[in-house]
C-alpha positions in Angstrom: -29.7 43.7 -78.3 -32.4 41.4 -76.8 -35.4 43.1 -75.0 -35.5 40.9 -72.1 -35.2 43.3 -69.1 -31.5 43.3 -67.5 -31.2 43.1 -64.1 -28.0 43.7 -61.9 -27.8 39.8 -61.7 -28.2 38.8 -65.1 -25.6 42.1 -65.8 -23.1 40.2 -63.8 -23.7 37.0 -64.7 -23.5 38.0 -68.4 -19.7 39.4 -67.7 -19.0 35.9 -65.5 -20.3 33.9 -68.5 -18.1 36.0 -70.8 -15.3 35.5 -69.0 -15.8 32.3 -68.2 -16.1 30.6 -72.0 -13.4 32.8 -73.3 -11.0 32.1 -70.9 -11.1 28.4 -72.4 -11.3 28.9 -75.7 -7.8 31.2 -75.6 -6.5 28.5 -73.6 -7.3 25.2 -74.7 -5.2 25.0 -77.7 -2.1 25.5 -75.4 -3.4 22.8 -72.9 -4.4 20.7 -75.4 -0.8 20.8 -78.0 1.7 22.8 -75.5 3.2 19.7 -73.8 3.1 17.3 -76.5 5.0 19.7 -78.9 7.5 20.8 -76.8 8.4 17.1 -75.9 8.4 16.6 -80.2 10.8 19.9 -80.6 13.9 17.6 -80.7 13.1 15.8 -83.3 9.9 18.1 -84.9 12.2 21.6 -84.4 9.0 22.7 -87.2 6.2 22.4 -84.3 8.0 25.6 -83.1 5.2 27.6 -84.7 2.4 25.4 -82.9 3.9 26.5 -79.4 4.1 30.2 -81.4 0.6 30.0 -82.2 -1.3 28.7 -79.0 1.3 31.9 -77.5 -0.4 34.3 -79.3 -4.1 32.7 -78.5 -2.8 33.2 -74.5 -2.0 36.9 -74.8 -5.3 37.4 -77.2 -7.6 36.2 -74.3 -9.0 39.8 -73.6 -10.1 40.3 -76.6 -11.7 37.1 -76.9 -13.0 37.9 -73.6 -14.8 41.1 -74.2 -16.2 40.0 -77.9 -17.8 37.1 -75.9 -19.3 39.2 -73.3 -20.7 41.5 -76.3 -22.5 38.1 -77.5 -24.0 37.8 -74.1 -25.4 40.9 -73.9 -26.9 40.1 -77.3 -24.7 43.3 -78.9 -24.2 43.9 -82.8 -20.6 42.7 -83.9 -19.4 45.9 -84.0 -20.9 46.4 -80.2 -19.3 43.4 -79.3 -15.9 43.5 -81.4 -15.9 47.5 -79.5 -16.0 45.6 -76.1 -13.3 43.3 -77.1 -10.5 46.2 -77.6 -11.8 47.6 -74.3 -10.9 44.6 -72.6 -7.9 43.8 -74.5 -6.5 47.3 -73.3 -7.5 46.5 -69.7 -6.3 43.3 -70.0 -2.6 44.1 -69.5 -1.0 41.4 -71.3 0.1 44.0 -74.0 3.3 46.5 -72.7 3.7 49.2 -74.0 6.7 51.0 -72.2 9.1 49.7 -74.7 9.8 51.3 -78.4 7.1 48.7 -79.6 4.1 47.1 -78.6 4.5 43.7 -77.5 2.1 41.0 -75.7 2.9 39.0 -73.4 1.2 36.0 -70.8 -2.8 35.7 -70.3 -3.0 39.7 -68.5 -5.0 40.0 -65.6 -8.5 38.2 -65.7 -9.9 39.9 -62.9 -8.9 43.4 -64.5 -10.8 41.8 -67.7 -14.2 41.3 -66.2 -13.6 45.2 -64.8 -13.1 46.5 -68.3 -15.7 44.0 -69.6 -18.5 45.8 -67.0 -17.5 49.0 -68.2 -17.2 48.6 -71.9 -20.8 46.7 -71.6 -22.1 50.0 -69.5 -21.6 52.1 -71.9 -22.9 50.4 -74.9 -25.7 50.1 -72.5 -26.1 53.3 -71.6 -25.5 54.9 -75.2 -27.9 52.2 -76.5 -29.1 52.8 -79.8 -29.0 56.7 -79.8 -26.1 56.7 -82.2 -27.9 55.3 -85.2 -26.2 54.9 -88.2 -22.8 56.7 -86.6 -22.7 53.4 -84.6 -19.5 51.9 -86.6 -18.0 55.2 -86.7 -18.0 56.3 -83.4 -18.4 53.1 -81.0 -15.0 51.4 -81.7 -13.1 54.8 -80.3 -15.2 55.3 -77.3 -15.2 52.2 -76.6 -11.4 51.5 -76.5 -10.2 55.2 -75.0 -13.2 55.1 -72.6 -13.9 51.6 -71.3 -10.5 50.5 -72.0 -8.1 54.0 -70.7 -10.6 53.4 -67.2 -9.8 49.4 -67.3 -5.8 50.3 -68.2 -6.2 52.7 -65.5 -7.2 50.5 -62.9 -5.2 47.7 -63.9 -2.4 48.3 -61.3 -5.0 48.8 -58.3 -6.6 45.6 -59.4 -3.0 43.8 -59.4 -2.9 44.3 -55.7 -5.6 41.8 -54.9 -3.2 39.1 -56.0 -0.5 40.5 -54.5 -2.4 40.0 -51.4 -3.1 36.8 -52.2 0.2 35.8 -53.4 1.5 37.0 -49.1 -1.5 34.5 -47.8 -0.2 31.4 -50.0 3.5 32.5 -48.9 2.5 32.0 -45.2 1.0 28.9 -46.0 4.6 27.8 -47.3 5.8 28.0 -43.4 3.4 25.4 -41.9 4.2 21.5 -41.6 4.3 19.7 -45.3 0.7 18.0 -44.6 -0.9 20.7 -43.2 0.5 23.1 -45.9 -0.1 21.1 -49.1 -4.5 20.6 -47.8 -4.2 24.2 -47.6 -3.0 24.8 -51.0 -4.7 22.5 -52.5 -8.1 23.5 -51.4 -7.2 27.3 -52.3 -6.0 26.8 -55.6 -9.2 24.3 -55.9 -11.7 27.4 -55.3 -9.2 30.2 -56.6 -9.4 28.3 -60.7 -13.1 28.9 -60.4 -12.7 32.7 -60.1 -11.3 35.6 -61.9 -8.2 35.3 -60.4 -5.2 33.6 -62.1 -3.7 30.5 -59.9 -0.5 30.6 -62.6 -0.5 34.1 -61.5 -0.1 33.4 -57.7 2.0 30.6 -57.9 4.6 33.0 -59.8 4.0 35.8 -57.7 5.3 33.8 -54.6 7.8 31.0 -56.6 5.4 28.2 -55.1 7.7 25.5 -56.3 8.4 21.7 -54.9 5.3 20.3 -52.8 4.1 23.7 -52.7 3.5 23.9 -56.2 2.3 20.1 -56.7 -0.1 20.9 -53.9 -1.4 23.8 -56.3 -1.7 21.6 -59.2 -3.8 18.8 -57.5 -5.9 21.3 -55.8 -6.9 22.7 -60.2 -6.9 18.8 -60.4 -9.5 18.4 -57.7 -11.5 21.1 -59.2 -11.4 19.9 -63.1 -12.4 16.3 -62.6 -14.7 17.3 -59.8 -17.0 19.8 -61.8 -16.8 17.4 -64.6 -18.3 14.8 -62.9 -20.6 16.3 -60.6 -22.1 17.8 -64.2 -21.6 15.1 -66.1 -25.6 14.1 -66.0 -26.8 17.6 -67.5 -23.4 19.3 -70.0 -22.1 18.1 -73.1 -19.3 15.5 -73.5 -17.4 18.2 -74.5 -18.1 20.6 -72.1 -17.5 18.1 -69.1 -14.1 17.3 -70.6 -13.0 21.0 -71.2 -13.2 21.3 -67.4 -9.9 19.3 -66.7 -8.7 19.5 -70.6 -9.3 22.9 -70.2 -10.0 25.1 -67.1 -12.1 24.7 -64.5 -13.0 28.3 -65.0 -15.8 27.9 -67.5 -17.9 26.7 -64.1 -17.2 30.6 -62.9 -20.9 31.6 -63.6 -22.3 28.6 -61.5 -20.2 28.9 -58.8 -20.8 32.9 -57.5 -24.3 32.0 -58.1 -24.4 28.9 -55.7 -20.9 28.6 -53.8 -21.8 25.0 -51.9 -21.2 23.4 -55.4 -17.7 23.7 -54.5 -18.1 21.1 -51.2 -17.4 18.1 -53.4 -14.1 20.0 -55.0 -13.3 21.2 -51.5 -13.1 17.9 -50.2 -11.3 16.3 -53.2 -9.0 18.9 -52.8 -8.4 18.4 -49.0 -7.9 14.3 -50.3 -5.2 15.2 -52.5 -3.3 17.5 -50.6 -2.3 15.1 -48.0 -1.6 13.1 -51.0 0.9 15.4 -52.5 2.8 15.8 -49.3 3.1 12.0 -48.9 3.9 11.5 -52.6 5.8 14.0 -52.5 4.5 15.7 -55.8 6.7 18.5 -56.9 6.1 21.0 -58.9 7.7 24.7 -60.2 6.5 28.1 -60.7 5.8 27.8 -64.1 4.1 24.8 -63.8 1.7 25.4 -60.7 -2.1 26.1 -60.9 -2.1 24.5 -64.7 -3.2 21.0 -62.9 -4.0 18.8 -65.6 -4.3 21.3 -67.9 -2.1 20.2 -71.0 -0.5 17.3 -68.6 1.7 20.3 -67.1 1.1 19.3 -63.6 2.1 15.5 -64.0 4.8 16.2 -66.7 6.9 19.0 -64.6 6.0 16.3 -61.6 7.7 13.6 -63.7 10.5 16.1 -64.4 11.1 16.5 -61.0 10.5 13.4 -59.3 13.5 11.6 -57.8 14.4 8.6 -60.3 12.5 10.6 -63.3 10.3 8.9 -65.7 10.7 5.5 -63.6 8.0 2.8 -63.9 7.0 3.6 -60.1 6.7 7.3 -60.5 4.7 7.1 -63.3 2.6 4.6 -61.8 2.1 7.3 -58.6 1.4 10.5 -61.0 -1.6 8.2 -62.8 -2.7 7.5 -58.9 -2.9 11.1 -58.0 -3.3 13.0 -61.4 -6.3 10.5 -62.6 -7.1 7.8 -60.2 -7.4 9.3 -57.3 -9.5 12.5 -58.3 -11.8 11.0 -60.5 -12.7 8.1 -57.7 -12.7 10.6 -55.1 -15.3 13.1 -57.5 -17.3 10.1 -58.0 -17.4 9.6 -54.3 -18.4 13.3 -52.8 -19.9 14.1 -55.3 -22.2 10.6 -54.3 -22.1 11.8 -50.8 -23.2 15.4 -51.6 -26.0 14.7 -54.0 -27.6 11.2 -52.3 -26.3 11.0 -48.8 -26.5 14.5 -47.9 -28.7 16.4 -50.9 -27.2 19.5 -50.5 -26.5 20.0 -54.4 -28.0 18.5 -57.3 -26.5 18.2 -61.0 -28.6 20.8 -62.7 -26.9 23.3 -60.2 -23.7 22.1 -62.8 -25.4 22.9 -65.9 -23.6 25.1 -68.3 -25.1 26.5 -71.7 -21.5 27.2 -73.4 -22.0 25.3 -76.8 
């Protein structure tokens, strides 16, 4: 481990960081091959184990999640590999009521980062007084103790989107407009947090405008924060926010919220434009946004006349179009008309 002294801020923002990169490494393969394979199955039946594959990268997202928060700590690999099975036992995407073990979705992020703090805890707080037992005794205590307290809090940790879930269910009474700004600018700031927008969306079967509300609002937030950064990350990195989740801007965001304003007011754009577009979504397919092109493919799906030339034309205008033009523009506004960010507030070291 590094010598540099750890504060509680750099503890936290070490987990965040963690989280953040390996929630898009699990998940990009889906978003990047998911929709394109299951639209080949027909006549491809073989990419079956593609689909099977980027599956199994879903449900292994806690492990990747605690073996990167080992390598920001600066932990051996057997440290870090520990703090993965803590996390993956927190995670809750593995059951095991049944006769045998089985995995299944993402599990709970927020439960993750939990398990992550308290796996990294204890390697900090055993730190190297176990010598050469390390390898021996690390792996165990690591996965009955960080990850039995992370398994046992998993249910209480559930509740907070539960709660959630009842807040975006009342939002699903007001007038369409009204409802779908809403929506979208709470899915908009909830895919830069721990919490799971695919999560919510099932939790309260968000479907029709609901759910297309949803999806722009992750929209709003991937080409947003890949624009607004676009001056101080990678290529790749700038693309992974709308390829892949706008999740991996976690870090930046708890530590300066009013990077959001731009994404806020993209998302606030779009909603009204899902209610007048009508943009449709379902369960399954809300809070992915443009994620794998589920957002505009279940739209397309859904949308009265299908695949037409007109449709498509409008799910290019509010998928693409309209968010990127709109980023270009707040972010314009919020950076030279009123400096209240700047683009090295956006700057992520993820490569």
């Amino acid at each position: 481990m590094g010598s540099e002294k750890l504060t509680a801020k750099k503890f936290s923002m070490n987990i965040l960081n963690g989280v953040a990169i390996g929630t898009v490494l699990a998940l990009i393969p889906g978003a990047l091959l998911g929709e394109l394979f299951k639209a080949l199955l027909p006549i491809f039946p073989q990419g079956q184990f593609v689909l099977d594959f980027t599956t199994m990268a879903n449900s292994l997202l806690g492990l990747i999640v605690g073996v990167l928060i080992g390598y920001q700590f600066k932990f051996t690999p057997i440290q870090s590999a520990s703090v993965g099975l803590a996390v993956m036992v927190g995670g809750g995407a593995v059951d095991y009521s049944g006769e045998a073990l089985t995995m299944s979705g993402t599990g709970d992020v927020i439960n993750m980062m939990f398990t992550g703090a308290i796996a990294a805890g204890i390697v900090l707080l055993l730190g190297s007084r176990l010598k050469s037992y390390s390898i021996i005794l690390i792996p165990p205590i690591l996965l009955i103790v960080g990850g039995g307290l992370g398994h046992v809090l998993l249910p209480y940790v559930g509740h907070i989107t539960t709660l959630i879930g009842h807040f975006v269910s009342q939002l699903l009474t007001l007038q369409p407009i009204v409802m779908s700004v809403l929506i979208a600018i709470l899915f908009s700031i909830l895919i830069t947090t721990p919490i799971t927008t695919v999560g919510i969306a099932l939790a309260v079967s968000l479907a029709g405008i609901g759910s297309g509300a949803g999806n722009l609002g992750v929209v709003a937030a991937g080409f947003g924060l890949a624009i607004a950064g676009w001056r101080v990350n990678s290529v790749g990195t700038s693309l992974a926010h709308f390829i892949g989740s706008p999740k991996m801007s976690m870090p930046n965001v708890f530590a300066k919220p009013k990077i959001l304003l731009p994404v806020i007011c993209n998302a606030a754009v779009l909603g009204v434009l899902a209610a007048l577009f009508k943009i449709q979504g379902t369960p399954m397919s809300a809070g992915f946004g443009f994620s794998g092109l589920v957002g505009p493919v279940n739209h397309l799906n859904l949308a009265e006349g299908g695949w037409s030339v007109m449709n498509i034309l409008i799910t290019l205008l509010v998928f693409v179009v309209a968010p990127i033009g709109l980023g270009i523009f707040f972010n314009y506004l919020f950076t030279k008309v009123w400096p209240i960010i700047k683009p090295e507030d956006y700057k992520l070291d993820v490569e």
